Amino acid sequence: MIKFLDIQAINASFEHELKQEVNRVIESGWFLLGNEVKAFEQEYSKYIGTKHCIGVANGLDALRLILKAYIECGQMKEGDEIIVPANTYIASILAITDNKLKPILVEPDINTYNIDPFLIEDKITDRTKGIMIVHLYGQNAMHPEIQKLVDKYSLKLIEDNAQAHGCSINNKLTGSLGHAAGHSFYPGKNLGALGDAGAVTTNNDQLAEVIRALANYGSRQKYINEYQGLNSRLDEIQAAVLRVKLKRIDIDNARRREIAKLYVENIKNPQIILPQLFADSKTHVWHLFVIRTEKRNDLLKFLTNNGVQILIHYPIPPHKQLAYKAWNNLSFAITEKIHEQVLSLPISPVLTTEEAIEVCTIINNF
């Protein structure tokens, strides 16, 4: 069996240092709001290229807290609109509705799967306060047209960087392109913890301070609560794990790019639509390698029967989910086409070249 993502093998490649660091935290007796989190926040903000990093409990909370902080700072209010891709994982949209803001869905570019920058302006109204871009599957979603709109309409640019640690455009990392960014360190991410974990990055001093307080029960000082906050904190053990893994993120992403290139060059089945390789390879970190085919169910069965573990990211678009019943009758044709046709192939730093070639051979025999 070729695993979709061998998390055990990934963690085994860090095993000695992980055990050493986790044991050190356990022996310290300090598990929350300690030096390990501070050190990770400093190291990650330096890596991303922002002034601030605030460790939080998970990626969804990171996005929720950014929007909640903008509301507390008086820059957004209930009913304001946030433009967001229709083709995304539901967390992007949950963060908006959780804050009683209104998501305005925009179709993706069929070639990149990211938000189509040229469809955004038509959706901007006097209630629009922000654009949330999602660097889906690990590919940069930022575009000069988006920056133009952000400047023209004085909008907040929020990045969902949950899948794109280490991705860059014009020598700037995603997570540093907008006014604030949410990051997820879910175990399966390119930079993965040993449980749930997340962070916010920003250059805005006020926003960072409010987010830090909101994530700690709305409190800057113990037992003094300025806001109706959350309990959303990165713990010391996860911070220690992330510090170990951060050292190797660029090397691991380089390996993912090698596998993606191998797939693109060796999959020759005309029934398969492959993702694009770009001249600047750093604009994609290949969190997922996503193909499309009109015969998805047949190919899924064929690959499974031939010992290749496959996943679908994602089978149901947000506007067709029961959670958003009011949207179920809406039509987003490109998004729906993507969700009906996509399959994700195995990709990770520990996938061998032989395994990747075998995947190509099986697909070519389909």
Coordinates of C-alpha atoms in Angstrom, one line a residue:
M1 CA 0.0 0.0 0.0
I2 CA 1.3 3.4 -0.9
K3 CA 0.0 5.7 1.8
F4 CA -1.6 9.0 1.0
L5 CA 0.3 10.6 3.8
D6 CA 2.6 8.6 6.1
I7 CA 2.6 10.8 9.2
Q8 CA 4.3 8.1 11.3
A9 CA 7.2 8.1 8.8
I10 CA 7.4 11.9 8.8
N11 CA 7.5 12.1 12.6
A12 CA 10.0 9.2 12.7
S13 CA 12.4 11.3 10.6
F14 CA 12.4 13.8 13.5
E15 CA 12.1 11.2 16.2
H16 CA 15.3 11.8 18.3
E17 CA 14.9 15.6 18.5
L18 CA 11.1 15.5 19.0
K19 CA 11.5 13.1 22.0
Q20 CA 14.2 15.2 23.4
E21 CA 12.3 18.5 23.1
V22 CA 9.0 17.0 24.4
N23 CA 10.7 15.5 27.4
R24 CA 12.4 18.8 28.1
V25 CA 9.0 20.5 28.2
I26 CA 7.5 17.8 30.4
E27 CA 10.4 18.1 32.8
S28 CA 10.0 21.9 33.0
G29 CA 6.5 21.6 34.4
W30 CA 5.3 24.6 32.3
F31 CA 2.7 23.8 29.7
L32 CA 0.9 27.0 28.7
L33 CA 2.0 30.6 28.0
G34 CA 5.6 29.8 28.5
N35 CA 9.0 30.3 26.9
E36 CA 8.5 27.6 24.3
V37 CA 5.6 29.4 22.7
K38 CA 7.4 32.7 22.9
A39 CA 10.4 31.2 21.1
F40 CA 8.3 29.6 18.4
E41 CA 6.4 32.9 17.8
Q42 CA 9.7 34.7 17.4
E43 CA 11.1 32.0 15.0
Y44 CA 7.9 31.7 12.9
S45 CA 7.4 35.5 12.6
K46 CA 11.0 35.8 11.5
Y47 CA 10.6 33.0 9.0
I48 CA 7.3 34.4 7.6
G49 CA 8.6 37.9 7.6
T50 CA 6.1 39.6 9.9
K51 CA 6.5 41.7 13.0
H52 CA 4.1 39.5 15.1
C53 CA 3.1 35.9 15.5
I54 CA 0.4 34.8 18.0
G55 CA 0.2 31.1 18.7
V56 CA -3.4 29.9 18.9
A57 CA -5.2 26.5 19.3
N58 CA -5.9 25.8 15.6
G59 CA -6.2 27.3 12.1
L60 CA -9.9 28.0 12.3
D61 CA -9.4 30.0 15.5
A62 CA -6.7 31.9 13.8
L63 CA -9.1 33.2 11.2
R64 CA -11.9 33.7 13.7
L65 CA -9.7 35.8 15.9
I66 CA -8.5 38.0 13.1
L67 CA -12.0 39.0 12.2
K68 CA -13.1 39.2 15.9
A69 CA -10.2 41.6 16.5
Y70 CA -11.2 43.8 13.6
I71 CA -14.6 44.0 15.1
E72 CA -13.3 44.9 18.5
C73 CA -11.1 47.6 16.9
G74 CA -14.1 49.1 15.3
Q75 CA -13.0 48.3 11.7
M76 CA -15.8 45.8 11.0
K77 CA -19.3 45.2 12.3
E78 CA -22.0 42.6 12.2
G79 CA -23.4 42.3 8.6
D80 CA -20.3 43.6 6.9
E81 CA -19.2 41.5 3.9
I82 CA -16.0 39.5 3.4
I83 CA -15.2 38.2 -0.1
V84 CA -14.0 34.6 0.0
P85 CA -13.5 31.9 -2.6
A86 CA -16.4 29.5 -3.2
N87 CA -13.8 26.8 -3.7
T88 CA -12.2 26.3 -0.3
Y89 CA -12.3 24.2 2.8
I90 CA -15.3 25.2 4.9
A91 CA -13.1 26.7 7.7
S92 CA -12.5 29.8 5.7
I93 CA -16.2 30.5 5.6
L94 CA -17.0 29.3 9.2
A95 CA -14.6 32.0 10.5
I96 CA -16.6 34.7 8.7
T97 CA -20.1 33.5 9.7
D98 CA -19.0 32.8 13.3
N99 CA -18.4 36.6 13.6
K100 CA -21.8 37.4 12.1
L101 CA -20.1 38.8 9.0
K102 CA -21.4 37.9 5.5
P103 CA -19.4 35.7 3.2
I104 CA -19.5 36.7 -0.5
L105 CA -18.5 33.7 -2.5
V106 CA -16.4 34.1 -5.7
E107 CA -15.7 31.4 -8.2
P108 CA -12.1 30.1 -8.7
D109 CA -9.9 30.1 -11.8
I110 CA -10.3 26.6 -13.1
N111 CA -6.5 26.4 -13.8
T112 CA -5.3 27.3 -10.4
Y113 CA -8.3 26.4 -8.2
N114 CA -7.7 29.7 -6.3
I115 CA -10.1 32.7 -6.3
D116 CA -10.4 34.3 -9.7
P117 CA -9.0 37.8 -9.2
F118 CA -10.9 39.2 -12.1
L119 CA -14.3 38.2 -10.7
I120 CA -13.9 40.0 -7.4
E121 CA -14.6 43.7 -8.2
D122 CA -18.1 42.9 -9.4
K123 CA -18.9 41.6 -5.9
I124 CA -17.6 44.6 -4.0
T125 CA -20.3 46.8 -2.3
D126 CA -20.4 49.5 0.2
R127 CA -20.6 46.8 2.9
T128 CA -17.4 45.0 1.7
K129 CA -14.7 45.3 4.4
G130 CA -12.3 42.6 3.4
I131 CA -11.0 39.9 1.0
M132 CA -10.0 36.6 2.4
I133 CA -7.7 34.7 0.0
V134 CA -7.0 31.1 0.4
H135 CA -3.7 29.6 -0.8
L136 CA -5.4 26.4 -1.6
Y137 CA -3.4 23.1 -1.9
G138 CA -0.2 25.1 -1.2
Q139 CA -0.4 27.5 -4.1
N140 CA -0.1 31.2 -3.9
A141 CA -3.4 32.9 -4.4
M142 CA -2.2 36.5 -4.4
H143 CA -2.4 38.5 -7.6
P144 CA -1.7 42.1 -8.6
E145 CA -5.4 42.6 -9.4
I146 CA -6.2 41.7 -5.8
Q147 CA -3.7 44.2 -4.4
K148 CA -5.2 46.8 -6.7
L149 CA -8.7 46.2 -5.3
V150 CA -7.5 46.2 -1.7
D151 CA -5.9 49.6 -2.3
K152 CA -8.7 51.1 -4.4
Y153 CA -11.5 50.2 -1.9
S154 CA -9.4 50.4 1.3
L155 CA -10.1 46.7 2.2
K156 CA -8.5 44.4 4.7
L157 CA -6.6 41.5 3.0
I158 CA -6.7 38.4 5.1
E159 CA -4.8 35.3 4.1
D160 CA -5.9 31.7 4.9
N161 CA -2.4 30.2 4.9
A162 CA -3.4 26.9 6.4
Q163 CA -2.0 24.9 3.5
A164 CA 0.9 27.0 2.3
H165 CA 3.7 27.2 4.8
G166 CA 6.9 28.3 3.0
C167 CA 5.1 29.3 -0.2
S168 CA 6.4 32.6 -1.7
I169 CA 5.7 35.2 -4.4
N170 CA 8.3 37.9 -5.4
N171 CA 10.5 36.8 -2.5
K172 CA 7.8 37.3 0.1
L173 CA 6.2 34.4 2.0
T174 CA 2.5 33.9 2.0
G175 CA 1.3 34.9 5.5
S176 CA 3.1 38.2 5.1
L177 CA 1.3 39.5 2.0
G178 CA -1.9 40.8 3.6
H179 CA -2.9 42.7 6.7
A180 CA -3.2 39.4 8.7
A181 CA -2.9 35.7 8.1
G182 CA -4.2 32.5 9.7
H183 CA -2.0 29.4 9.8
S184 CA -2.9 25.8 10.7
F185 CA -0.4 23.3 12.0
Y186 CA -2.8 20.3 11.9
P187 CA -0.6 17.1 11.8
G188 CA -1.1 16.6 8.1
K189 CA 0.1 20.1 7.1
N190 CA 3.5 20.8 5.6
L191 CA 4.4 22.2 9.0
G192 CA 2.5 19.9 11.3
A193 CA 2.2 19.6 15.1
L194 CA 1.3 16.5 17.0
G195 CA -2.2 17.7 17.5
D196 CA -4.2 20.8 16.7
A197 CA -2.2 24.1 16.6
G198 CA -2.4 27.4 14.8
A199 CA -1.1 30.9 14.6
V200 CA -1.8 34.5 13.4
T201 CA 0.8 36.6 11.7
T202 CA 0.5 40.4 11.2
N203 CA 2.5 43.6 11.1
N204 CA -0.2 45.5 12.9
D205 CA 0.7 46.2 16.5
Q206 CA -2.9 47.0 17.7
L207 CA -4.4 44.0 15.9
A208 CA -1.7 41.6 17.4
E209 CA -2.3 42.9 20.9
V210 CA -6.1 42.5 20.6
I211 CA -5.8 39.0 19.1
R212 CA -3.5 37.9 21.9
A213 CA -5.9 39.1 24.5
L214 CA -9.0 37.7 22.7
A215 CA -7.3 34.3 22.5
N216 CA -6.7 34.3 26.3
Y217 CA -10.3 34.8 27.5
G218 CA -10.2 38.5 26.4
S219 CA -7.6 39.2 29.0
R220 CA -4.2 41.0 28.9
Q221 CA -3.8 40.7 32.7
K222 CA -5.0 37.7 34.7
Y223 CA -8.6 37.9 35.9
I224 CA -9.1 41.2 34.1
N225 CA -11.2 40.7 31.0
E226 CA -11.5 43.5 28.5
Y227 CA -13.2 41.5 25.8
Q228 CA -15.6 38.6 25.5
G229 CA -12.8 36.4 24.4
L230 CA -12.0 32.7 23.6
N231 CA -9.7 30.1 25.1
S232 CA -7.4 29.5 22.1
R233 CA -3.8 29.0 23.0
L234 CA -0.9 27.2 21.5
D235 CA 0.6 24.9 24.2
E236 CA 4.2 24.5 25.1
I237 CA 4.6 20.9 23.8
Q238 CA 3.1 21.7 20.3
A239 CA 5.3 24.8 20.2
A240 CA 8.4 22.7 20.9
V241 CA 7.4 20.2 18.2
L242 CA 6.9 23.0 15.7
R243 CA 10.3 24.6 16.5
V244 CA 11.9 21.3 15.6
K245 CA 10.0 20.9 12.3
L246 CA 10.3 24.5 11.2
K247 CA 14.1 24.1 10.8
R248 CA 13.4 21.6 7.9
I249 CA 10.3 23.1 6.3
D250 CA 12.2 24.5 3.2
I251 CA 14.0 21.2 2.6
D252 CA 10.7 19.2 3.0
N253 CA 8.9 21.6 0.6
A254 CA 11.7 21.2 -1.9
R255 CA 11.1 17.4 -1.9
R256 CA 7.4 17.9 -2.4
R257 CA 8.3 20.0 -5.5
E258 CA 10.4 17.2 -6.8
I259 CA 7.5 14.7 -6.5
A260 CA 5.1 17.2 -8.1
K261 CA 7.5 17.7 -11.1
L262 CA 7.9 13.9 -11.4
Y263 CA 4.1 13.4 -11.5
V264 CA 3.6 16.2 -14.1
E265 CA 6.3 14.8 -16.3
N266 CA 5.4 11.1 -16.0
I267 CA 1.6 11.0 -15.9
K268 CA 0.6 10.7 -19.6
N269 CA -3.1 9.5 -19.4
P270 CA -5.2 11.9 -21.5
Q271 CA -8.2 11.4 -19.2
I272 CA -6.2 13.2 -16.4
I273 CA -6.0 17.0 -16.0
L274 CA -2.8 17.8 -14.1
P275 CA -2.0 20.9 -12.1
Q276 CA 0.4 23.4 -13.7
L277 CA 4.0 23.8 -12.9
F278 CA 5.1 27.5 -12.9
A279 CA 8.4 29.0 -13.8
D280 CA 8.8 30.3 -10.3
S281 CA 8.5 26.9 -8.4
K282 CA 8.4 28.6 -5.0
T283 CA 4.8 29.8 -5.6
H284 CA 3.6 26.3 -4.8
V285 CA 4.6 24.1 -1.8
W286 CA 2.4 21.2 -2.9
H287 CA 0.5 20.5 0.3
L288 CA -1.7 18.6 -2.0
F289 CA -1.2 17.3 -5.6
V290 CA -4.7 17.5 -7.1
I291 CA -5.7 16.0 -10.4
R292 CA -9.0 16.2 -12.2
T293 CA -10.9 13.6 -14.2
E294 CA -14.5 13.1 -15.4
K295 CA -14.1 9.4 -14.4
R296 CA -13.2 10.1 -10.8
N297 CA -15.1 7.2 -9.2
D298 CA -13.7 4.7 -11.6
L299 CA -10.1 6.1 -11.1
L300 CA -10.6 6.1 -7.4
K301 CA -11.6 2.5 -7.4
F302 CA -8.8 1.6 -9.8
L303 CA -6.1 3.2 -7.7
T304 CA -7.5 1.8 -4.4
N305 CA -7.6 -1.7 -6.0
N306 CA -3.9 -1.3 -7.0
G307 CA -2.7 -0.3 -3.5
V308 CA -2.7 3.5 -3.8
Q309 CA -4.4 5.4 -1.0
I310 CA -6.3 8.5 -2.4
L311 CA -8.3 11.3 -0.9
I312 CA -10.8 13.9 -2.3
H313 CA -10.2 17.5 -1.3
Y314 CA -13.1 18.2 -1.2
P315 CA -16.2 16.2 -2.2
I316 CA -18.8 18.8 -1.2
P317 CA -18.4 22.5 -1.7
P318 CA -19.3 24.8 1.2
H319 CA -22.5 26.2 -0.5
K320 CA -23.9 22.7 -0.8
Q321 CA -23.2 21.8 2.8
L322 CA -26.1 21.3 5.3
A323 CA -24.4 23.9 7.5
Y324 CA -25.3 26.5 5.0
K325 CA -28.8 25.4 3.9
A326 CA -29.8 28.8 2.7
W327 CA -27.1 28.6 0.0
N328 CA -28.0 25.0 -1.2
N329 CA -29.9 26.3 -4.2
L330 CA -27.1 28.6 -5.4
S331 CA -25.0 27.6 -8.4
F332 CA -21.3 28.0 -8.6
A333 CA -20.6 26.0 -11.7
I334 CA -16.8 26.0 -11.7
T335 CA -16.6 25.2 -8.0
E336 CA -19.1 22.4 -8.4
K337 CA -17.1 21.0 -11.4
I338 CA -13.9 21.0 -9.3
H339 CA -15.6 19.2 -6.4
E340 CA -17.0 16.6 -8.7
Q341 CA -13.7 15.8 -10.5
V342 CA -10.8 16.2 -8.1
L343 CA -8.6 13.6 -6.6
S344 CA -5.5 14.1 -4.4
L345 CA -2.5 11.8 -5.1
P346 CA 0.0 10.8 -2.4
I347 CA 2.7 13.5 -1.8
S348 CA 5.0 14.1 1.2
P349 CA 8.6 14.5 2.0
V350 CA 8.9 10.7 2.8
L351 CA 7.3 9.5 -0.4
T352 CA 10.0 7.7 -2.3
T353 CA 10.7 8.2 -6.0
E354 CA 9.9 4.6 -6.6
E355 CA 6.5 5.0 -5.0
A356 CA 5.8 8.1 -7.1
I357 CA 6.8 6.4 -10.3
E358 CA 4.5 3.4 -9.4
V359 CA 1.6 5.9 -8.9
C360 CA 2.3 7.3 -12.4
T361 CA 2.4 3.8 -13.9
I362 CA -0.9 2.8 -12.4
I363 CA -2.6 6.0 -13.5
N364 CA -1.2 5.6 -17.1
N365 CA -2.6 2.0 -17.1
F366 CA -6.1 3.3 -16.2

